[in-house]
Every structure is written in structure tokens, then in C-alpha cells.
Tab-separated table of N, CA and C in Angstrom:
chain	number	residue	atom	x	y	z
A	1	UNK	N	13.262	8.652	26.082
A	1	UNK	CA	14.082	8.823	24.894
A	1	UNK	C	13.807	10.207	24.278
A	2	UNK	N	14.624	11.149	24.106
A	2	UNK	CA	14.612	12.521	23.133
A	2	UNK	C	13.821	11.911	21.589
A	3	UNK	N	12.923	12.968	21.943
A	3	UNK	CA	13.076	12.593	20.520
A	3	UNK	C	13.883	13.263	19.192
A	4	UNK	N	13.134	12.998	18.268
A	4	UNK	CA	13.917	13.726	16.797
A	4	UNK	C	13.265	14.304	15.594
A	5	UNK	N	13.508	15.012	14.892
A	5	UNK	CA	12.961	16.094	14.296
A	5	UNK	C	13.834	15.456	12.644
A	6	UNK	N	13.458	14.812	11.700
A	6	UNK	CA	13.870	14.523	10.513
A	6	UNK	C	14.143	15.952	9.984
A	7	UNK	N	15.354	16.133	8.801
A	7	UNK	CA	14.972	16.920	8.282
A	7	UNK	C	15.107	17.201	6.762
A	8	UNK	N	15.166	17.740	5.891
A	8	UNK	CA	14.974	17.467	4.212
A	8	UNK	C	16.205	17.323	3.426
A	9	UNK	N	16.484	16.395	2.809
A	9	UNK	CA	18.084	16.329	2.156
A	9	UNK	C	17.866	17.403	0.929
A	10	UNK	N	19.237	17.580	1.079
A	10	UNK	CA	19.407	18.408	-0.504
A	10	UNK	C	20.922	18.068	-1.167
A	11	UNK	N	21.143	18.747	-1.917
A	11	UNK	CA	22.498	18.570	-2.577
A	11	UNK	C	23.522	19.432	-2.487
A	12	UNK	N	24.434	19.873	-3.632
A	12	UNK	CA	25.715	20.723	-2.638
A	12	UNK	C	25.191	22.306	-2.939
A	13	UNK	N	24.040	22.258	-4.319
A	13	UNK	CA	23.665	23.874	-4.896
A	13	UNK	C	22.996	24.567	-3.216
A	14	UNK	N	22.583	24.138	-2.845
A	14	UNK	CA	21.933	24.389	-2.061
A	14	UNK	C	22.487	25.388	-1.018
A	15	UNK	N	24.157	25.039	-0.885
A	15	UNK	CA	24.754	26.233	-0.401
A	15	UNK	C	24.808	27.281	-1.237
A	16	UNK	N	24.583	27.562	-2.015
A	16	UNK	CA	24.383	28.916	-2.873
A	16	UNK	C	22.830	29.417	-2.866
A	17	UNK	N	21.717	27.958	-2.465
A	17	UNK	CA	20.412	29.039	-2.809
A	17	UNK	C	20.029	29.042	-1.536
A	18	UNK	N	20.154	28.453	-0.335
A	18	UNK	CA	19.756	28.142	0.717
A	18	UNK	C	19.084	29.833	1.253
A	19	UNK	N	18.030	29.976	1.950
A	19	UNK	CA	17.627	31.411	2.412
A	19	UNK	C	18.371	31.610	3.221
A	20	UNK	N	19.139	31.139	4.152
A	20	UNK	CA	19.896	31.107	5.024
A	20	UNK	C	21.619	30.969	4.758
A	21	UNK	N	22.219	31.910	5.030
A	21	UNK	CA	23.866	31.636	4.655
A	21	UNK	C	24.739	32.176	5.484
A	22	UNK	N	25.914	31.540	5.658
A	22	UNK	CA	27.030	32.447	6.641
A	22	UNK	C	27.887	31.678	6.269
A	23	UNK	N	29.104	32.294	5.704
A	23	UNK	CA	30.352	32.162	5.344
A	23	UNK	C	31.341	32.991	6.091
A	24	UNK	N	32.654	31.952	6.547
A	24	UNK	CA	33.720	32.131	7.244
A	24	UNK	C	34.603	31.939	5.889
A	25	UNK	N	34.980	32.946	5.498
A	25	UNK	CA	36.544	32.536	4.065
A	25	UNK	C	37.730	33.306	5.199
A	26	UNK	N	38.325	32.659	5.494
A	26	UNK	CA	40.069	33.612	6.060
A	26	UNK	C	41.294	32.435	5.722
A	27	UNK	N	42.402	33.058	5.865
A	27	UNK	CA	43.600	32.751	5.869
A	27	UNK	C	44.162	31.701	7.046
A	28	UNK	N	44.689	30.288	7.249
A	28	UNK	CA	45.433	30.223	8.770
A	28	UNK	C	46.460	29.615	8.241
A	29	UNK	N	47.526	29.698	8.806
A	29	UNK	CA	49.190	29.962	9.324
A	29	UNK	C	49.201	28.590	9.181
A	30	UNK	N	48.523	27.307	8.456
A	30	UNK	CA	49.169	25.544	8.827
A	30	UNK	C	48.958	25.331	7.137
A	31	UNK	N	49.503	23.952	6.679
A	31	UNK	CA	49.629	23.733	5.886
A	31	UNK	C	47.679	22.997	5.249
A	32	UNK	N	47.506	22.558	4.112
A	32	UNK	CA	46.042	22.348	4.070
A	32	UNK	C	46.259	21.173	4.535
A	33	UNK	N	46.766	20.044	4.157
A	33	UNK	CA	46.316	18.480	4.981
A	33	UNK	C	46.130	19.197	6.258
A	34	UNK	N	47.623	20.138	7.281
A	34	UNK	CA	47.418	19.833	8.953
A	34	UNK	C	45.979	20.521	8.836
A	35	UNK	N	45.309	21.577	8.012
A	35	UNK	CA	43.715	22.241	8.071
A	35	UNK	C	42.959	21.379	8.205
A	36	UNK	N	42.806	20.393	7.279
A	36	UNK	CA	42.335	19.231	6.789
A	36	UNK	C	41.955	18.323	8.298
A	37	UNK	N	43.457	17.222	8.452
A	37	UNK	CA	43.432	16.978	9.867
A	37	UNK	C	42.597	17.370	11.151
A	38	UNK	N	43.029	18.529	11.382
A	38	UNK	CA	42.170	19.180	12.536
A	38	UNK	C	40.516	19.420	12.336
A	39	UNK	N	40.161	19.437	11.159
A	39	UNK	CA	38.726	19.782	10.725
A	39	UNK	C	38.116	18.468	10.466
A	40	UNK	N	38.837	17.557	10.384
A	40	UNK	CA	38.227	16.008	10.421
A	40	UNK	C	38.451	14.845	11.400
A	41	UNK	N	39.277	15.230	12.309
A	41	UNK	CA	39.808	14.100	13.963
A	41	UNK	C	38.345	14.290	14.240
A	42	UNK	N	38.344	13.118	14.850
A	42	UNK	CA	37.445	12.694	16.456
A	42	UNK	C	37.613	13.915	17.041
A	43	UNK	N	36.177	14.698	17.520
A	43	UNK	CA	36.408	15.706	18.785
A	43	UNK	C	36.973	17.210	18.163
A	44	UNK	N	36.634	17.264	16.779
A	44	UNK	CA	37.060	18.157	15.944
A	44	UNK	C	35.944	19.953	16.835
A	45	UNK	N	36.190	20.536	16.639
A	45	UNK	CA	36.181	21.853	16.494
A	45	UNK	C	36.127	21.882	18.414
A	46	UNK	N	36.633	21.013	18.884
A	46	UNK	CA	36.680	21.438	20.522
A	46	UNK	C	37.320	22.590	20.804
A	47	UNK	N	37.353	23.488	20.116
A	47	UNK	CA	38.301	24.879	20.152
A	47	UNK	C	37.284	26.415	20.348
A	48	UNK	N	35.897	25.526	19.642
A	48	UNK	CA	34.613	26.467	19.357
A	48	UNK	C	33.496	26.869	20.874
A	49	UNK	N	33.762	27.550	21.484
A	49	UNK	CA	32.618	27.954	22.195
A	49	UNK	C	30.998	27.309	22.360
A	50	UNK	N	30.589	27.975	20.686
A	50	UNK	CA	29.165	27.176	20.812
A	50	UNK	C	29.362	26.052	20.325
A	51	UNK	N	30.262	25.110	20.670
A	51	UNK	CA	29.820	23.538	20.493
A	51	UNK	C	30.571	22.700	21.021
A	52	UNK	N	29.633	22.203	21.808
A	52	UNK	CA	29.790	21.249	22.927
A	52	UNK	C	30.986	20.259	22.558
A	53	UNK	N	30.443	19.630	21.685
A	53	UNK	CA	30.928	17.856	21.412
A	53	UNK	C	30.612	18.262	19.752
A	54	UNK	N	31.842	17.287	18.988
A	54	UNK	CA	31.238	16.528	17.693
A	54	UNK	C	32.028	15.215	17.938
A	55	UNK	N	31.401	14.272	17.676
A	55	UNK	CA	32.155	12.814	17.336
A	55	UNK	C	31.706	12.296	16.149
A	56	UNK	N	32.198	11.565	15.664
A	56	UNK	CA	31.975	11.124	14.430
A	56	UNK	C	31.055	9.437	14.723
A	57	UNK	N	30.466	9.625	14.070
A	57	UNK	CA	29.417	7.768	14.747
A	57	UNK	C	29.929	6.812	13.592
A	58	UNK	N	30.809	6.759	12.804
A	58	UNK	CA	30.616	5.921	11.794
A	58	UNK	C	32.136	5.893	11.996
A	59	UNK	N	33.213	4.474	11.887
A	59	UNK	CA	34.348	4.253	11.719
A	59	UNK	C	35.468	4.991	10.470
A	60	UNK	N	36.480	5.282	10.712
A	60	UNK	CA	37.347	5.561	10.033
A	60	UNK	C	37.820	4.763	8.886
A	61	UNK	N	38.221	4.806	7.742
A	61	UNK	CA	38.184	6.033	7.006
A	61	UNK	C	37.191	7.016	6.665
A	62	UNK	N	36.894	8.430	6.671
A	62	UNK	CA	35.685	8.858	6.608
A	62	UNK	C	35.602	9.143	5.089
A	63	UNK	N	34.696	9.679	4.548
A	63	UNK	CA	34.141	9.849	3.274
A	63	UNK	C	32.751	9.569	3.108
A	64	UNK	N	32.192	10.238	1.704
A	64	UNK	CA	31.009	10.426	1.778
A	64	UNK	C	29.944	8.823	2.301
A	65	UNK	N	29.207	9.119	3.374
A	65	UNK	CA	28.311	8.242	3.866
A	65	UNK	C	28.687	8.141	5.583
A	66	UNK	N	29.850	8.804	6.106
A	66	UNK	CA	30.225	9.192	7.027
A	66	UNK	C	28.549	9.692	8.120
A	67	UNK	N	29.161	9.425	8.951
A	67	UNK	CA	28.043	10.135	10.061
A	67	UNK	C	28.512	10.854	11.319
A	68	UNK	N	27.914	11.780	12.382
A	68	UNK	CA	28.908	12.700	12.958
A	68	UNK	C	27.456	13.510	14.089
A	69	UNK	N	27.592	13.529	15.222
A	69	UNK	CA	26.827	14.114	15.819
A	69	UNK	C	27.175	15.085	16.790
A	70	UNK	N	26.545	16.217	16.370
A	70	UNK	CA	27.013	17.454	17.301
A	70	UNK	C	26.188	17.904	18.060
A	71	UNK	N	26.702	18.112	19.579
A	71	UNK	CA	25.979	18.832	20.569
A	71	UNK	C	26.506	19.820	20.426
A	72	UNK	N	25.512	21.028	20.306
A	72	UNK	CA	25.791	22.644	20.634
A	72	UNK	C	25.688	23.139	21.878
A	73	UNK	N	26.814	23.891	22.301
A	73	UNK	CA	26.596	24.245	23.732
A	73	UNK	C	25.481	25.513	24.114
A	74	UNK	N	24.386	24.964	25.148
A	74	UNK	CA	25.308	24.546	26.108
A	74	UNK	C	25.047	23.048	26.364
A	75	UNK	N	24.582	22.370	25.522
A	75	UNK	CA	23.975	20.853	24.967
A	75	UNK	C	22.249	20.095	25.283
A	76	UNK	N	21.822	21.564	24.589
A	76	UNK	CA	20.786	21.337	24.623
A	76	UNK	C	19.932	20.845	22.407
A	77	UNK	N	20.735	21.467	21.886
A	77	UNK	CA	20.367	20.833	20.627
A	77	UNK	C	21.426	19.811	20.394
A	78	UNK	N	21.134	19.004	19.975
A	78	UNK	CA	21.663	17.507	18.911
A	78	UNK	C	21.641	17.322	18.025
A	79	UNK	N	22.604	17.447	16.840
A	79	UNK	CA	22.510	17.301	15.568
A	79	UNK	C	22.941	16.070	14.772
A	80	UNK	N	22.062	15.412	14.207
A	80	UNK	CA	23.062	14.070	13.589
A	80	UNK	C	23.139	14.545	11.858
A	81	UNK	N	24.227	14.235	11.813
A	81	UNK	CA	25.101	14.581	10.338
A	81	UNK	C	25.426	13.646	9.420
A	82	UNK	N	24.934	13.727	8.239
A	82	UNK	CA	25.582	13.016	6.956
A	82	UNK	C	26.204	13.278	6.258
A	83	UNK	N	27.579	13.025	5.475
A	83	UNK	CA	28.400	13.524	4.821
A	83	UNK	C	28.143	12.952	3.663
A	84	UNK	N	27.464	14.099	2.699
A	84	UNK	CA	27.220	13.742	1.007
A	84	UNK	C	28.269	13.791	-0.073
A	85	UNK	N	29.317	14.617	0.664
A	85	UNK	CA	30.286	15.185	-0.470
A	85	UNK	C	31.642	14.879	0.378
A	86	UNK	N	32.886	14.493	0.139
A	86	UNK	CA	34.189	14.171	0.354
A	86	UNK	C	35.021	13.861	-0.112
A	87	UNK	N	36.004	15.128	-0.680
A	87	UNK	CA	36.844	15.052	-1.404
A	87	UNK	C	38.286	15.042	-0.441
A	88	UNK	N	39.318	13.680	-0.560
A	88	UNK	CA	40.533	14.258	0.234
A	88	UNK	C	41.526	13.552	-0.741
A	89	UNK	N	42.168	14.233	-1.619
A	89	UNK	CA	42.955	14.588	-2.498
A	89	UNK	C	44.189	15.275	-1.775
A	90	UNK	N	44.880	14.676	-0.786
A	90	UNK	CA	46.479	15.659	-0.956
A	90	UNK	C	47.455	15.335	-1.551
A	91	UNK	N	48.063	14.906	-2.678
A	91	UNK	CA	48.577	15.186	-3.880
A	91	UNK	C	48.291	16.098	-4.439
A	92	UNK	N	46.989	16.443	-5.261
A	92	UNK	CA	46.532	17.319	-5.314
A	92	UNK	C	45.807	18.521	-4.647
A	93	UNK	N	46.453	18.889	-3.178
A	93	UNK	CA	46.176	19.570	-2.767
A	93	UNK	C	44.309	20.133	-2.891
A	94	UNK	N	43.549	19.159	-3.157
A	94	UNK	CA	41.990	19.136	-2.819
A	94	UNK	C	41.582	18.879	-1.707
A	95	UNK	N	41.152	19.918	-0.634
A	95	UNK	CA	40.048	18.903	0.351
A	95	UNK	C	38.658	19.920	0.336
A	96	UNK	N	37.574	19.024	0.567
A	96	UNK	CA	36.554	19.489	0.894
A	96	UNK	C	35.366	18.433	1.600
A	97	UNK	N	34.556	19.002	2.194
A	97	UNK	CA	33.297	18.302	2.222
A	97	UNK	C	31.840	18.835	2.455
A	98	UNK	N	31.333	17.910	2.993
A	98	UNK	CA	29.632	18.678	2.885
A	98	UNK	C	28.717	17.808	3.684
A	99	UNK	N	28.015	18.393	4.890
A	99	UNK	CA	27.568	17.568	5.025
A	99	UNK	C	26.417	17.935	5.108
A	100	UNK	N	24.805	17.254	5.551
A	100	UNK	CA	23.378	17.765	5.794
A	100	UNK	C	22.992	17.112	6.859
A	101	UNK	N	22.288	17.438	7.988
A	101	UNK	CA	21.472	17.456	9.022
A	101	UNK	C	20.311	16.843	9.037
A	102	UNK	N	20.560	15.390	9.016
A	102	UNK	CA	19.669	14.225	9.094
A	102	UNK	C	18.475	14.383	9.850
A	103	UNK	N	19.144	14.679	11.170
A	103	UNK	CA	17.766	15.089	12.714
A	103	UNK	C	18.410	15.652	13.312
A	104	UNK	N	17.415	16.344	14.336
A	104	UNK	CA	17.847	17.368	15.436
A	104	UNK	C	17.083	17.391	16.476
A	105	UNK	N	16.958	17.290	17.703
A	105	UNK	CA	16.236	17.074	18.529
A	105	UNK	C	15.228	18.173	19.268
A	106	UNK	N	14.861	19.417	18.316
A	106	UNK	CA	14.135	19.900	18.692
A	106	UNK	C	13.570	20.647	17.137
A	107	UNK	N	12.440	21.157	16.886
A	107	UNK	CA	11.428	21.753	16.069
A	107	UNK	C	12.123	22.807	15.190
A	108	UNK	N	11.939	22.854	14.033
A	108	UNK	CA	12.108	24.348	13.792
A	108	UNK	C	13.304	24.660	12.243
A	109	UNK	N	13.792	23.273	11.804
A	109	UNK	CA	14.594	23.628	10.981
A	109	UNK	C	13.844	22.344	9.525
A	110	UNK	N	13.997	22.887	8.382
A	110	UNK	CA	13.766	21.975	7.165
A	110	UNK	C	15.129	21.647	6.330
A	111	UNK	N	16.298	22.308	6.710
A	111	UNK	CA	17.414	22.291	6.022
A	111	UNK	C	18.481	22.204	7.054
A	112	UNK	N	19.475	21.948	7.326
A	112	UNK	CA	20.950	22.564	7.733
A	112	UNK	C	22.223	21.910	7.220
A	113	UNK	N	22.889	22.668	7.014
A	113	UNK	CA	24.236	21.861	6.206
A	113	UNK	C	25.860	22.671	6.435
A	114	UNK	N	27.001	22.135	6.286
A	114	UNK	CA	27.782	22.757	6.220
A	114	UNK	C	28.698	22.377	5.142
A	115	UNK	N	29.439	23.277	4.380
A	115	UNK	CA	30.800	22.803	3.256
A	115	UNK	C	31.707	23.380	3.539
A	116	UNK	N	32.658	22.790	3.846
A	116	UNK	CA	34.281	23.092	3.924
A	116	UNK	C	35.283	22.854	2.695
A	117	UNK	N	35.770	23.885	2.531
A	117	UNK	CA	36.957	23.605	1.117
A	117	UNK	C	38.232	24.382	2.012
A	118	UNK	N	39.283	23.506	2.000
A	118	UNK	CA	40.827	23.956	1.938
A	118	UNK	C	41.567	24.196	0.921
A	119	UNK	N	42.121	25.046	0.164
A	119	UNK	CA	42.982	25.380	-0.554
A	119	UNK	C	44.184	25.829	0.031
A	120	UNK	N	45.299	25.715	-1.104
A	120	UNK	CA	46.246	26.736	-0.734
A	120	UNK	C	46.283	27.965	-0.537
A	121	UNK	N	47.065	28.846	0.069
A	121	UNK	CA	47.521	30.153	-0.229
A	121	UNK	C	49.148	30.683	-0.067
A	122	UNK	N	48.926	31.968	-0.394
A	122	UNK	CA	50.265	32.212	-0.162
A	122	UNK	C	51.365	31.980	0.966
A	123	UNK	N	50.469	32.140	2.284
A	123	UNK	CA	50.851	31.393	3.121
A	123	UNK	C	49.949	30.448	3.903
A	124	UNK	N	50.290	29.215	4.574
A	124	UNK	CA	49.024	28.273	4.236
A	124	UNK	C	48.254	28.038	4.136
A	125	UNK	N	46.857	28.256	4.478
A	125	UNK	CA	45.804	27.780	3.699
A	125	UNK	C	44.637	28.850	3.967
A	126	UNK	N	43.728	28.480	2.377
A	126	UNK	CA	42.579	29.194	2.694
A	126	UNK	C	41.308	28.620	3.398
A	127	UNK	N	40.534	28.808	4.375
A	127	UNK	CA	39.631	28.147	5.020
A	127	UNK	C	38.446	28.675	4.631
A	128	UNK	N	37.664	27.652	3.330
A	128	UNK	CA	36.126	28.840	3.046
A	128	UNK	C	34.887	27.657	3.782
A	129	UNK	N	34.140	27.940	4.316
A	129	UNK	CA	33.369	27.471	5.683
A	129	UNK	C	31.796	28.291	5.307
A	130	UNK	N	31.134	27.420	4.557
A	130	UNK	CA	29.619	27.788	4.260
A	130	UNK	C	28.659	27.141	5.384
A	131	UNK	N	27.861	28.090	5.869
A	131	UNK	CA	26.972	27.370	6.582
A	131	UNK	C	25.353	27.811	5.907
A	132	UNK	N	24.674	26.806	5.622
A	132	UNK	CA	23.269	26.855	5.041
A	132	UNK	C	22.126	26.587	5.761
A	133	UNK	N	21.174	26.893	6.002
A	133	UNK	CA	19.605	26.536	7.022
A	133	UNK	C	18.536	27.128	6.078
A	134	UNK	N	17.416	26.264	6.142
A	134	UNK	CA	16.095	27.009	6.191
A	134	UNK	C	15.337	26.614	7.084
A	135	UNK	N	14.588	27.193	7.762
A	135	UNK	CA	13.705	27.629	8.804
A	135	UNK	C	12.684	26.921	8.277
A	136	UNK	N	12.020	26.145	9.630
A	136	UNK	CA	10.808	25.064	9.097
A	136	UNK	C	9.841	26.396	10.157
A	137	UNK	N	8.574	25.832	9.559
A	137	UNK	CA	6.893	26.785	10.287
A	137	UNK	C	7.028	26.895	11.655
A	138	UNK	N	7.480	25.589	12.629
A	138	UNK	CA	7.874	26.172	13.828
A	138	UNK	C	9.344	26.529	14.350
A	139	UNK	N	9.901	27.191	13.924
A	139	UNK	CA	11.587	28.148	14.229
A	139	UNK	C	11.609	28.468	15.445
A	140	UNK	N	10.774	28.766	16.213
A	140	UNK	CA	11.149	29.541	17.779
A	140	UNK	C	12.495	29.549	17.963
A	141	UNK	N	12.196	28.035	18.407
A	141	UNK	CA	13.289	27.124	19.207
A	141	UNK	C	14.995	27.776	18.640
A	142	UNK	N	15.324	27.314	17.379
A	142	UNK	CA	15.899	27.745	16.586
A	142	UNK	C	16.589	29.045	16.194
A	143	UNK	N	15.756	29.984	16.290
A	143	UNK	CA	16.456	31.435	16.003
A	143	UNK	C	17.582	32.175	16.856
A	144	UNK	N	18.108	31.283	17.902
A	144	UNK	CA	19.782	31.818	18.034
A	144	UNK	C	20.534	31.767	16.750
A	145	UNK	N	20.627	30.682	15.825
A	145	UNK	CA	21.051	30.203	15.655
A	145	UNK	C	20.871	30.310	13.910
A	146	UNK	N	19.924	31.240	13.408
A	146	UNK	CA	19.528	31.381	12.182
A	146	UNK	C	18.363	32.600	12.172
A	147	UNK	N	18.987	33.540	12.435
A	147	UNK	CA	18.691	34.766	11.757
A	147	UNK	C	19.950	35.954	11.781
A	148	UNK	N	19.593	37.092	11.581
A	148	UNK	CA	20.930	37.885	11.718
A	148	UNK	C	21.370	38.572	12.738
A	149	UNK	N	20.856	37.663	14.123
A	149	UNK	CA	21.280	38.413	15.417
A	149	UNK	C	22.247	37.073	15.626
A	150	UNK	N	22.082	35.877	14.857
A	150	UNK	CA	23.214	34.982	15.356
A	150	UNK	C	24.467	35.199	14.654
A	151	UNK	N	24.751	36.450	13.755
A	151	UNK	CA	26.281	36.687	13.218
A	151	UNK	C	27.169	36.413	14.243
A	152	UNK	N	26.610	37.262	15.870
A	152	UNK	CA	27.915	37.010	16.734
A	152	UNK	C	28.484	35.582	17.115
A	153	UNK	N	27.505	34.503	16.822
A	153	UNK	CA	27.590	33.092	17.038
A	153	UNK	C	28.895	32.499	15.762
A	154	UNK	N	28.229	33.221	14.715
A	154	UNK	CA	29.614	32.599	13.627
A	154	UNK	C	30.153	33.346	13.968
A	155	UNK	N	30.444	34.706	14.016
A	155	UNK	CA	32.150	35.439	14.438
A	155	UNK	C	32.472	34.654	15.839
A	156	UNK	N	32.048	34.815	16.771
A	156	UNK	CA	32.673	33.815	17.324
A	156	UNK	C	33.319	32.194	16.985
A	157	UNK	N	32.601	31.408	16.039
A	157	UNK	CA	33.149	30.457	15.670
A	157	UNK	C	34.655	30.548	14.981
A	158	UNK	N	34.401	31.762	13.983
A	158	UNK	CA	35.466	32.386	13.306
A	158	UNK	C	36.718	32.468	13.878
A	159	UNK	N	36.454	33.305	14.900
A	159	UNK	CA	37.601	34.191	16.002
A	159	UNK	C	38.424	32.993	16.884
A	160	UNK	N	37.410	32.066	17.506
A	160	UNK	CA	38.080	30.695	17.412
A	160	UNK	C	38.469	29.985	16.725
A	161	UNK	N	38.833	29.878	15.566
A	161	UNK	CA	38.833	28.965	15.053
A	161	UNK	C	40.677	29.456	14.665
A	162	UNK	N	39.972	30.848	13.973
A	162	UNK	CA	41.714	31.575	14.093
A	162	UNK	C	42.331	31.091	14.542
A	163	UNK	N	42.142	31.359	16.499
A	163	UNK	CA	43.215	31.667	17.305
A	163	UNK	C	43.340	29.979	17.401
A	164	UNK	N	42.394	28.561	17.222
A	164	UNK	CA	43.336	27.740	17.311
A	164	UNK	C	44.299	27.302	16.258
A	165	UNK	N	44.278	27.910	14.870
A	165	UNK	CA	45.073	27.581	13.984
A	165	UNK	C	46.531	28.392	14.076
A	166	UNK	N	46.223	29.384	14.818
A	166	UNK	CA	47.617	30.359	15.263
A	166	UNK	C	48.524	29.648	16.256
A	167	UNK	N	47.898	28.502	16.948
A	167	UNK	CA	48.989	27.777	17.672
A	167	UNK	C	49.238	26.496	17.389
A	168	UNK	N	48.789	26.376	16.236
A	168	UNK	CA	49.435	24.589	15.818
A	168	UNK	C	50.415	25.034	14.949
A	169	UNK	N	51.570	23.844	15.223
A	169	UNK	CA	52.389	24.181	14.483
A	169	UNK	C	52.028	23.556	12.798
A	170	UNK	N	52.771	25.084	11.946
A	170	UNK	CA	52.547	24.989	9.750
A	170	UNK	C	52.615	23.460	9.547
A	171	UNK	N	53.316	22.487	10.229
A	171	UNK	CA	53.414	20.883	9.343
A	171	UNK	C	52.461	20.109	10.257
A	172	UNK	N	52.425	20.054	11.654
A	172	UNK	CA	51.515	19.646	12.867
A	172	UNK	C	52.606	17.909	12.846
């Protein structure tokens, strides 16, 4: 059996103090629910390079208490995910969420989290995409993936993520 690496809950400030940060804010061409949609299906970000698999482990409807486990490619880390925060408001054009990094199957992290907010824009939506970590005493393992030689890892996430919102169609 793999084992697992617990790691420390926090709350949503935490994307603002976290030592660790990388933010994706851009523009894509679909409306916010179809943003929405695609950033929350079964098998969501299969568009991304570095990541293998996400499935969601906990039944539909999702919202906060949700659970979600991601293999990073080339599937050697495992991440299991809790969703603390979930807002899906389309009437009011609100979505967001948040989630934190329960366990991981190898050494090296005390924090990881991500928050997603969709808004409108002028033309459809804005995509702001926080990613937060702090580095536990043993990091080795870890430092693709959290220091500032892994920018090319989020621009790549970025650059994908674009080009799959450039081919779904604005209503989906």
C-alpha cells in the first residue's frame, strides 16, 4: 500500500499569505457556467500536460465537503483534495471554489491548495486560478513543483488551459 503524507488545513486567507503563490488571471472566449462546467466535470483539466488524472471521489452534487484526487503526470505524486469553499450561484453569475490537500503520497509539503473564481467579462469570462503551498522540512521530493523554476509548469498549465477554452463552443 503507498503510503500518505497528511497535510495542515487552513482557510481561504491563506491564499493571500501562503509563502508560496502562482496565479493564472486571463480572459476565455465561453460563457462563466460553460467555465464553470468544464472546471468541475469528472476528468476535469484532462487538457493539462502536468496532470495525469483528477476524479472526483465523492458523488454529485459537489459542494463544499466534496473530495477529488489528482495524479500529476507523469503519476508519480497523488493528491487527495477537500473542497472547503463552494460557491455556484448562476443567476447570479458567482462561481468559485477552494480546495486544500488532505494527503499526498510523498514528503515534503505542509500546505497545498487551489481557488478558482469565474466572473464575467466583456467577453466571456474571467478565469482567476490561485495556487498556494508551503514547503514542509523535507521538500526535495517536491521542488518541481514549488519554487520559481516551476513557473514553466504553471505557464504551461495556463497555455493549456487557453487553448482548450478557444475550442469549446461560448454556450457549450
Amino acid at each position: 500500500m503507498a503510503r500518505s503524507y497528511d497535510l495542515e488545513p487552513f482557510e481561504l486567507d491563506f491564499f493571500d499569505t501562503a509563502p508560496i503563490r502562482f496565479r493564472i488571471d486571463v480572459n476565455i472566449p465561453v460563457t462563466p457556467a460553460r467555465a464553470w462546467a468544464e472546471l468541475t466535470r469528472q476528468n476535469t483539466l484532462d487538457w493539462c500536460k502536468p496532470i495525469k488524472s483528477i476524479d472526483f471521489t465523492s458523488p454529485a452534487p459537489y459542494g463544499v465537503g466534496t473530495t477529488r484526487r489528482a495524479v500529476l503526470s507523469p503519476g508519480y505524486l497523488t493528491l487527495n483534495e477537500y473542497f472547503f469553499d463552494w460557491t455556484e450561484d448562476p443567476e447570479n453569475t458567482k462561481f468559485h471554489n477552494a480546495f486544500r490537500v488532505e494527503s499526498i503520497n510523498v514528503p515534503g509539503l505542509r500546505r497545498f491548495g487551489e481557488y478558482t473564481e469565474i466572473t464575467p467579462a466583456a467577453v466571456g469570462s474571467r478565469l482567476v486560478w490561485t495556487f498556494a503551498l508551503e514547503l514542509g522540512p523535507s521538500s526535495r521530493a517536491l521542488n518541481a513543483f514549488s519554487n520559481p523554476a516551476s513557473t514553466p509548469v504553471f505557464r504551461t498549465i495556463e497555455a493549456d488551459t487557453l487553448r482548450h477554452f478557444a475550442h469549446l463552443s461560448p454556450q457549450g
